[in-house]
Amino acid sequence: METIFLKLGGSIITDKTQAEQARVDVIHRLAREVRAAREARPDMRLVMGHGSGSFGHAVATRYGTQNGVRDAAGWLGYAEVAASAARLNQIVTDVFVAERVPVVSLPPSASARCEDGRLAHLDVEVFRVLLGSRLVPLVYGDVAIDSVRGATILSTEDVFGFLAREIEPDRVLLAGEAAGVYTNADMTGEVIPLITPGTLEQFASALGGSRGFDVTGGMAAKVRQMIGWARAHPRASARIFSATEAGTLARVLIDPDAQAGTLIRADAEARHG
């Protein structure tokens, strides 16, 4: 039995250059690919997440929610960010259920508690129960209460990192618009096939941000989070890849050795577990 954490990036399910523009046709296609992969691999345990793209990020940028909430205007922003992120999540949930993928939305803000931007608590037991029933827990980029900042923003990668301590995945898949991590920060040049903790710094100049709204750090933050995760789980792997071409997501879900994007793991010789 293989456990996979899959994130659908905001770059592919929304138009990140325009506020609150969901790509519903793309979400339908991705849902069908997930369904096909689950049918091909009935032993797969899948936890899904998605970014907020042009929904939560746009509002959070306006209010600076990532940096904390300290007054009435900031708390109004907190509520608006939560509502915006939830609107996209409802679209994703409705599409996946319509395509017969049994996702169950679990808003991180319902139980998350942070300490100065670090996720310190999340109710994990419900994830175990859903996975045991062959359902697909679905999380997303969301707001969270923070004991130091008042409130902050959680990325899907933050949630995945916390969950991995309790539900250790064999693979983490970050599916977006970018083909992987490029050799140049402006997303040109070659796609880097493999990054390990030992090679991270030589690619530091390549880790740019992301196109459009993004308050969670863009590509650099994603890679560094996945490197930290790989260090903590040396038998597993992470992969950043593009799901813009039909069939790629299904292929990567089904085949752990499928070639796509940038692989991140603890060292050059390690294999997924």
Tab-separated table of C-alpha atoms in Angstrom:
chain	number	residue	atom	x	y	z
A	1	MET	CA	0.000	0.000	0.000
A	2	GLU	CA	1.359	3.384	-1.027
A	3	THR	CA	0.427	6.671	0.633
A	4	ILE	CA	0.605	9.771	-1.577
A	5	PHE	CA	0.166	13.440	-0.726
A	6	LEU	CA	-0.941	15.332	-3.849
A	7	LYS	CA	-1.150	19.101	-4.162
A	8	LEU	CA	-2.854	20.785	-7.094
A	9	GLY	CA	-1.114	24.128	-7.319
A	10	GLY	CA	-2.988	27.391	-7.530
A	11	SER	CA	-1.114	28.042	-10.775
A	12	ILE	CA	-2.979	25.274	-12.570
A	13	ILE	CA	-6.458	25.395	-11.013
A	14	THR	CA	-6.748	29.212	-11.145
A	15	ASP	CA	-5.569	32.080	-13.293
A	16	LYS	CA	-3.193	33.629	-10.755
A	17	THR	CA	-2.996	36.919	-12.632
A	18	GLN	CA	-6.729	37.648	-12.105
A	19	ALA	CA	-8.608	37.693	-8.816
A	20	GLU	CA	-10.859	34.671	-8.148
A	21	GLN	CA	-10.654	33.043	-11.569
A	22	ALA	CA	-10.996	29.258	-11.300
A	23	ARG	CA	-10.133	27.023	-14.257
A	24	VAL	CA	-13.126	24.741	-13.833
A	25	ASP	CA	-12.480	22.762	-17.024
A	26	VAL	CA	-8.936	22.011	-15.853
A	27	ILE	CA	-10.181	20.942	-12.420
A	28	HIS	CA	-12.608	18.522	-14.089
A	29	ARG	CA	-9.781	17.012	-16.147
A	30	LEU	CA	-7.530	16.620	-13.119
A	31	ALA	CA	-10.365	14.982	-11.180
A	32	ARG	CA	-10.845	12.442	-13.965
A	33	GLU	CA	-7.116	11.673	-13.919
A	34	VAL	CA	-7.173	11.140	-10.153
A	35	ARG	CA	-10.156	8.824	-10.535
A	36	ALA	CA	-8.345	6.832	-13.236
A	37	ALA	CA	-5.253	6.496	-11.057
A	38	ARG	CA	-7.279	5.301	-8.070
A	39	GLU	CA	-9.013	2.741	-10.262
A	40	ALA	CA	-5.645	1.515	-11.573
A	41	ARG	CA	-4.112	1.474	-8.090
A	42	PRO	CA	-6.903	0.491	-5.658
A	43	ASP	CA	-4.361	0.114	-2.838
A	44	MET	CA	-3.397	3.807	-3.068
A	45	ARG	CA	-4.056	5.993	-0.028
A	46	LEU	CA	-4.397	9.593	-1.179
A	47	VAL	CA	-4.392	12.868	0.737
A	48	MET	CA	-5.084	15.838	-1.508
A	49	GLY	CA	-4.551	19.550	-1.152
A	50	HIS	CA	-4.745	22.604	-3.348
A	51	GLY	CA	-3.328	26.094	-3.384
A	52	SER	CA	-5.424	29.245	-3.145
A	53	GLY	CA	-4.070	30.786	-6.327
A	54	SER	CA	-5.923	33.933	-7.298
A	55	PHE	CA	-8.458	33.448	-4.497
A	56	GLY	CA	-6.934	33.609	-0.996
A	57	HIS	CA	-3.550	34.964	-2.110
A	58	ALA	CA	-5.010	38.078	-3.696
A	59	VAL	CA	-6.950	39.057	-0.565
A	60	ALA	CA	-4.104	38.087	1.780
A	61	THR	CA	-1.714	40.302	-0.177
A	62	ARG	CA	-4.025	43.269	0.314
A	63	TYR	CA	-4.265	42.789	4.082
A	64	GLY	CA	-0.789	41.382	4.805
A	65	THR	CA	-2.365	38.476	6.698
A	66	GLN	CA	0.768	36.334	6.397
A	67	ASN	CA	2.628	38.773	8.669
A	68	GLY	CA	0.007	38.811	11.392
A	69	VAL	CA	-3.283	40.338	12.498
A	70	ARG	CA	-3.320	43.042	15.178
A	71	ASP	CA	-6.387	45.252	14.696
A	72	ALA	CA	-10.025	45.196	13.603
A	73	ALA	CA	-9.149	45.813	9.959
A	74	GLY	CA	-6.711	42.905	10.048
A	75	TRP	CA	-9.317	40.562	11.515
A	76	LEU	CA	-11.769	41.603	8.819
A	77	GLY	CA	-9.048	40.689	6.330
A	78	TYR	CA	-8.622	37.332	8.085
A	79	ALA	CA	-12.331	36.630	7.565
A	80	GLU	CA	-12.192	37.728	3.926
A	81	VAL	CA	-9.151	35.542	3.207
A	82	ALA	CA	-10.875	32.555	4.833
A	83	ALA	CA	-14.024	33.134	2.787
A	84	SER	CA	-12.102	33.543	-0.470
A	85	ALA	CA	-10.025	30.381	0.069
A	86	ALA	CA	-13.180	28.471	0.988
A	87	ARG	CA	-14.896	29.566	-2.235
A	88	LEU	CA	-12.175	27.918	-4.321
A	89	ASN	CA	-12.218	24.849	-2.090
A	90	GLN	CA	-15.954	24.481	-2.633
A	91	ILE	CA	-15.439	24.573	-6.399
A	92	VAL	CA	-12.714	21.904	-6.196
A	93	THR	CA	-14.792	19.750	-3.825
A	94	ASP	CA	-17.920	19.931	-5.976
A	95	VAL	CA	-16.016	19.089	-9.177
A	96	PHE	CA	-14.177	16.118	-7.699
A	97	VAL	CA	-17.313	14.640	-6.145
A	98	ALA	CA	-19.150	15.139	-9.456
A	99	GLU	CA	-16.312	13.190	-11.138
A	100	ARG	CA	-16.752	10.382	-8.559
A	101	VAL	CA	-13.640	11.081	-6.520
A	102	PRO	CA	-14.776	10.917	-2.861
A	103	VAL	CA	-12.980	13.966	-1.484
A	104	VAL	CA	-13.904	15.277	1.965
A	105	SER	CA	-12.930	18.888	2.614
A	106	LEU	CA	-11.052	19.500	5.856
A	107	PRO	CA	-10.404	23.257	6.245
A	108	PRO	CA	-7.119	23.621	8.146
A	109	SER	CA	-8.426	26.749	9.906
A	110	ALA	CA	-10.986	24.632	11.773
A	111	SER	CA	-8.326	23.075	14.018
A	112	ALA	CA	-4.921	24.563	13.147
A	113	ARG	CA	-2.923	26.520	15.710
A	114	CYS	CA	0.358	28.207	14.810
A	115	GLU	CA	3.275	29.619	16.776
A	116	ASP	CA	4.970	32.538	14.975
A	117	GLY	CA	4.139	31.140	11.540
A	118	ARG	CA	4.866	27.492	12.394
A	119	LEU	CA	2.020	24.981	12.409
A	120	ALA	CA	1.965	23.539	15.941
A	121	HIS	CA	-1.354	21.693	16.098
A	122	LEU	CA	-3.798	20.076	13.675
A	123	ASP	CA	-6.423	17.403	14.342
A	124	VAL	CA	-5.017	14.376	12.510
A	125	GLU	CA	-7.343	11.600	13.666
A	126	VAL	CA	-10.056	12.477	11.148
A	127	PHE	CA	-7.513	12.007	8.326
A	128	ARG	CA	-6.787	8.465	9.554
A	129	VAL	CA	-10.474	7.588	9.699
A	130	LEU	CA	-11.162	8.917	6.201
A	131	LEU	CA	-8.152	7.120	4.712
A	132	GLY	CA	-9.257	3.905	6.408
A	133	SER	CA	-12.595	4.251	4.608
A	134	ARG	CA	-10.849	4.854	1.239
A	135	LEU	CA	-11.991	8.451	1.141
A	136	VAL	CA	-9.726	11.322	0.067
A	137	PRO	CA	-9.080	14.032	2.690
A	138	LEU	CA	-8.801	17.425	0.985
A	139	VAL	CA	-6.970	20.390	2.547
A	140	TYR	CA	-6.020	23.759	1.118
A	141	GLY	CA	-4.103	26.970	1.706
A	142	ASP	CA	-5.964	28.668	4.549
A	143	VAL	CA	-5.812	31.107	7.455
A	144	ALA	CA	-4.873	29.982	10.968
A	145	ILE	CA	-4.825	31.367	14.495
A	146	ASP	CA	-1.278	32.176	15.653
A	147	SER	CA	-0.244	32.609	19.317
A	148	VAL	CA	2.413	35.196	18.399
A	149	ARG	CA	1.090	36.937	15.270
A	150	GLY	CA	-2.615	36.743	16.085
A	151	ALA	CA	-3.197	34.959	12.794
A	152	THR	CA	-1.274	33.919	9.705
A	153	ILE	CA	-1.505	31.995	6.430
A	154	LEU	CA	-0.876	28.271	6.073
A	155	SER	CA	0.192	26.792	2.751
A	156	THR	CA	-0.814	23.296	1.708
A	157	GLU	CA	2.878	22.356	2.049
A	158	ASP	CA	2.780	23.484	5.703
A	159	VAL	CA	-0.192	21.200	6.317
A	160	PHE	CA	1.446	18.309	4.443
A	161	GLY	CA	4.621	18.738	6.498
A	162	PHE	CA	2.679	18.459	9.746
A	163	LEU	CA	0.580	15.505	8.565
A	164	ALA	CA	3.702	13.648	7.425
A	165	ARG	CA	4.792	13.264	11.059
A	166	GLU	CA	1.682	11.181	11.739
A	167	ILE	CA	0.731	9.751	8.334
A	168	GLU	CA	4.056	9.198	6.623
A	169	PRO	CA	3.647	9.392	2.837
A	170	ASP	CA	5.754	7.467	0.372
A	171	ARG	CA	5.556	10.339	-2.101
A	172	VAL	CA	4.624	14.013	-2.124
A	173	LEU	CA	3.522	15.291	-5.534
A	174	LEU	CA	3.270	19.014	-6.275
A	175	ALA	CA	1.396	19.384	-9.568
A	176	GLY	CA	1.328	22.872	-11.057
A	177	GLU	CA	1.850	24.836	-14.215
A	178	ALA	CA	5.664	24.927	-14.126
A	179	ALA	CA	7.447	21.914	-15.645
A	180	GLY	CA	9.610	21.669	-12.524
A	181	VAL	CA	12.419	23.702	-10.983
A	182	TYR	CA	14.267	25.559	-13.717
A	183	THR	CA	17.959	26.441	-13.836
A	184	ASN	CA	17.018	30.140	-14.035
A	185	ALA	CA	14.863	32.028	-11.552
A	186	ASP	CA	12.769	33.530	-14.361
A	187	MET	CA	11.581	29.984	-15.176
A	188	THR	CA	13.731	29.617	-18.273
A	189	GLY	CA	16.557	27.221	-19.102
A	190	GLU	CA	16.579	23.522	-18.273
A	191	VAL	CA	14.422	21.705	-15.748
A	192	ILE	CA	16.602	20.411	-12.914
A	193	PRO	CA	15.916	16.643	-12.769
A	194	LEU	CA	17.068	16.028	-9.179
A	195	ILE	CA	17.652	18.157	-6.085
A	196	THR	CA	19.025	16.786	-2.816
A	197	PRO	CA	20.094	18.506	0.409
A	198	GLY	CA	23.667	18.296	-0.843
A	199	THR	CA	22.925	20.027	-4.155
A	200	LEU	CA	20.368	22.580	-2.932
A	201	GLU	CA	22.756	25.511	-2.555
A	202	GLN	CA	24.204	25.154	-6.046
A	203	PHE	CA	20.684	25.743	-7.353
A	204	ALA	CA	19.890	28.603	-4.940
A	205	SER	CA	19.946	31.243	-7.700
A	206	ALA	CA	17.385	29.230	-9.657
A	207	LEU	CA	14.750	29.356	-6.932
A	208	GLY	CA	12.628	32.301	-7.909
A	209	GLY	CA	9.123	33.191	-6.819
A	210	SER	CA	5.922	32.499	-8.692
A	211	ARG	CA	3.811	34.262	-11.279
A	212	GLY	CA	0.915	36.362	-9.972
A	213	PHE	CA	-0.248	36.529	-6.345
A	214	ASP	CA	1.606	34.324	-3.825
A	215	VAL	CA	2.069	35.127	-0.133
A	216	THR	CA	3.618	31.771	0.764
A	217	GLY	CA	7.015	32.147	-0.874
A	218	GLY	CA	6.690	30.689	-4.378
A	219	MET	CA	8.997	28.021	-5.766
A	220	ALA	CA	11.870	28.689	-3.350
A	221	ALA	CA	9.673	28.017	-0.339
A	222	LYS	CA	8.254	24.859	-1.917
A	223	VAL	CA	11.687	23.412	-2.660
A	224	ARG	CA	13.080	24.211	0.782
A	225	GLN	CA	10.011	22.716	2.459
A	226	MET	CA	10.363	19.550	0.390
A	227	ILE	CA	14.090	19.338	1.191
A	228	GLY	CA	13.268	19.543	4.895
A	229	TRP	CA	10.647	16.864	4.436
A	230	ALA	CA	13.097	14.631	2.530
A	231	ARG	CA	15.630	14.947	5.342
A	232	ALA	CA	12.986	13.861	7.851
A	233	HIS	CA	11.760	11.006	5.618
A	234	PRO	CA	14.831	9.711	3.760
A	235	ARG	CA	13.079	6.679	2.239
A	236	ALA	CA	10.501	8.835	0.485
A	237	SER	CA	10.524	11.356	-2.365
A	238	ALA	CA	8.867	14.542	-3.543
A	239	ARG	CA	8.240	15.658	-7.102
A	240	ILE	CA	7.441	19.084	-8.582
A	241	PHE	CA	5.977	18.769	-12.075
A	242	SER	CA	3.529	20.180	-14.590
A	243	ALA	CA	0.071	18.697	-14.949
A	244	THR	CA	-0.918	20.927	-17.857
A	245	GLU	CA	-0.619	18.079	-20.360
A	246	ALA	CA	-3.526	15.650	-20.210
A	247	GLY	CA	-2.544	12.285	-18.737
A	248	THR	CA	0.586	13.410	-16.878
A	249	LEU	CA	-1.034	13.520	-13.446
A	250	ALA	CA	-2.532	10.045	-13.815
A	251	ARG	CA	0.787	8.660	-15.070
A	252	VAL	CA	2.764	10.106	-12.156
A	253	LEU	CA	0.213	8.900	-9.598
A	254	ILE	CA	0.232	5.372	-10.999
A	255	ASP	CA	3.979	4.955	-11.594
A	256	PRO	CA	6.473	5.992	-8.869
A	257	ASP	CA	9.262	5.878	-11.468
A	258	ALA	CA	7.491	8.060	-14.052
A	259	GLN	CA	9.816	10.753	-15.367
A	260	ALA	CA	8.367	14.217	-14.876
A	261	GLY	CA	9.621	17.506	-13.501
A	262	THR	CA	12.050	17.741	-10.598
A	263	LEU	CA	12.549	14.918	-8.103
A	264	ILE	CA	13.549	15.841	-4.547
A	265	ARG	CA	14.926	13.244	-2.174
A	266	ALA	CA	17.390	12.864	0.663
A	267	ASP	CA	20.389	11.845	-1.450
A	268	ALA	CA	21.283	10.904	-4.992
A	269	GLU	CA	21.193	7.164	-4.316
A	270	ALA	CA	18.043	6.967	-2.178
A	271	ARG	CA	14.891	5.494	-3.641
A	272	HIS	CA	11.300	5.979	-2.624
A	273	GLY	CA	10.211	3.549	0.039
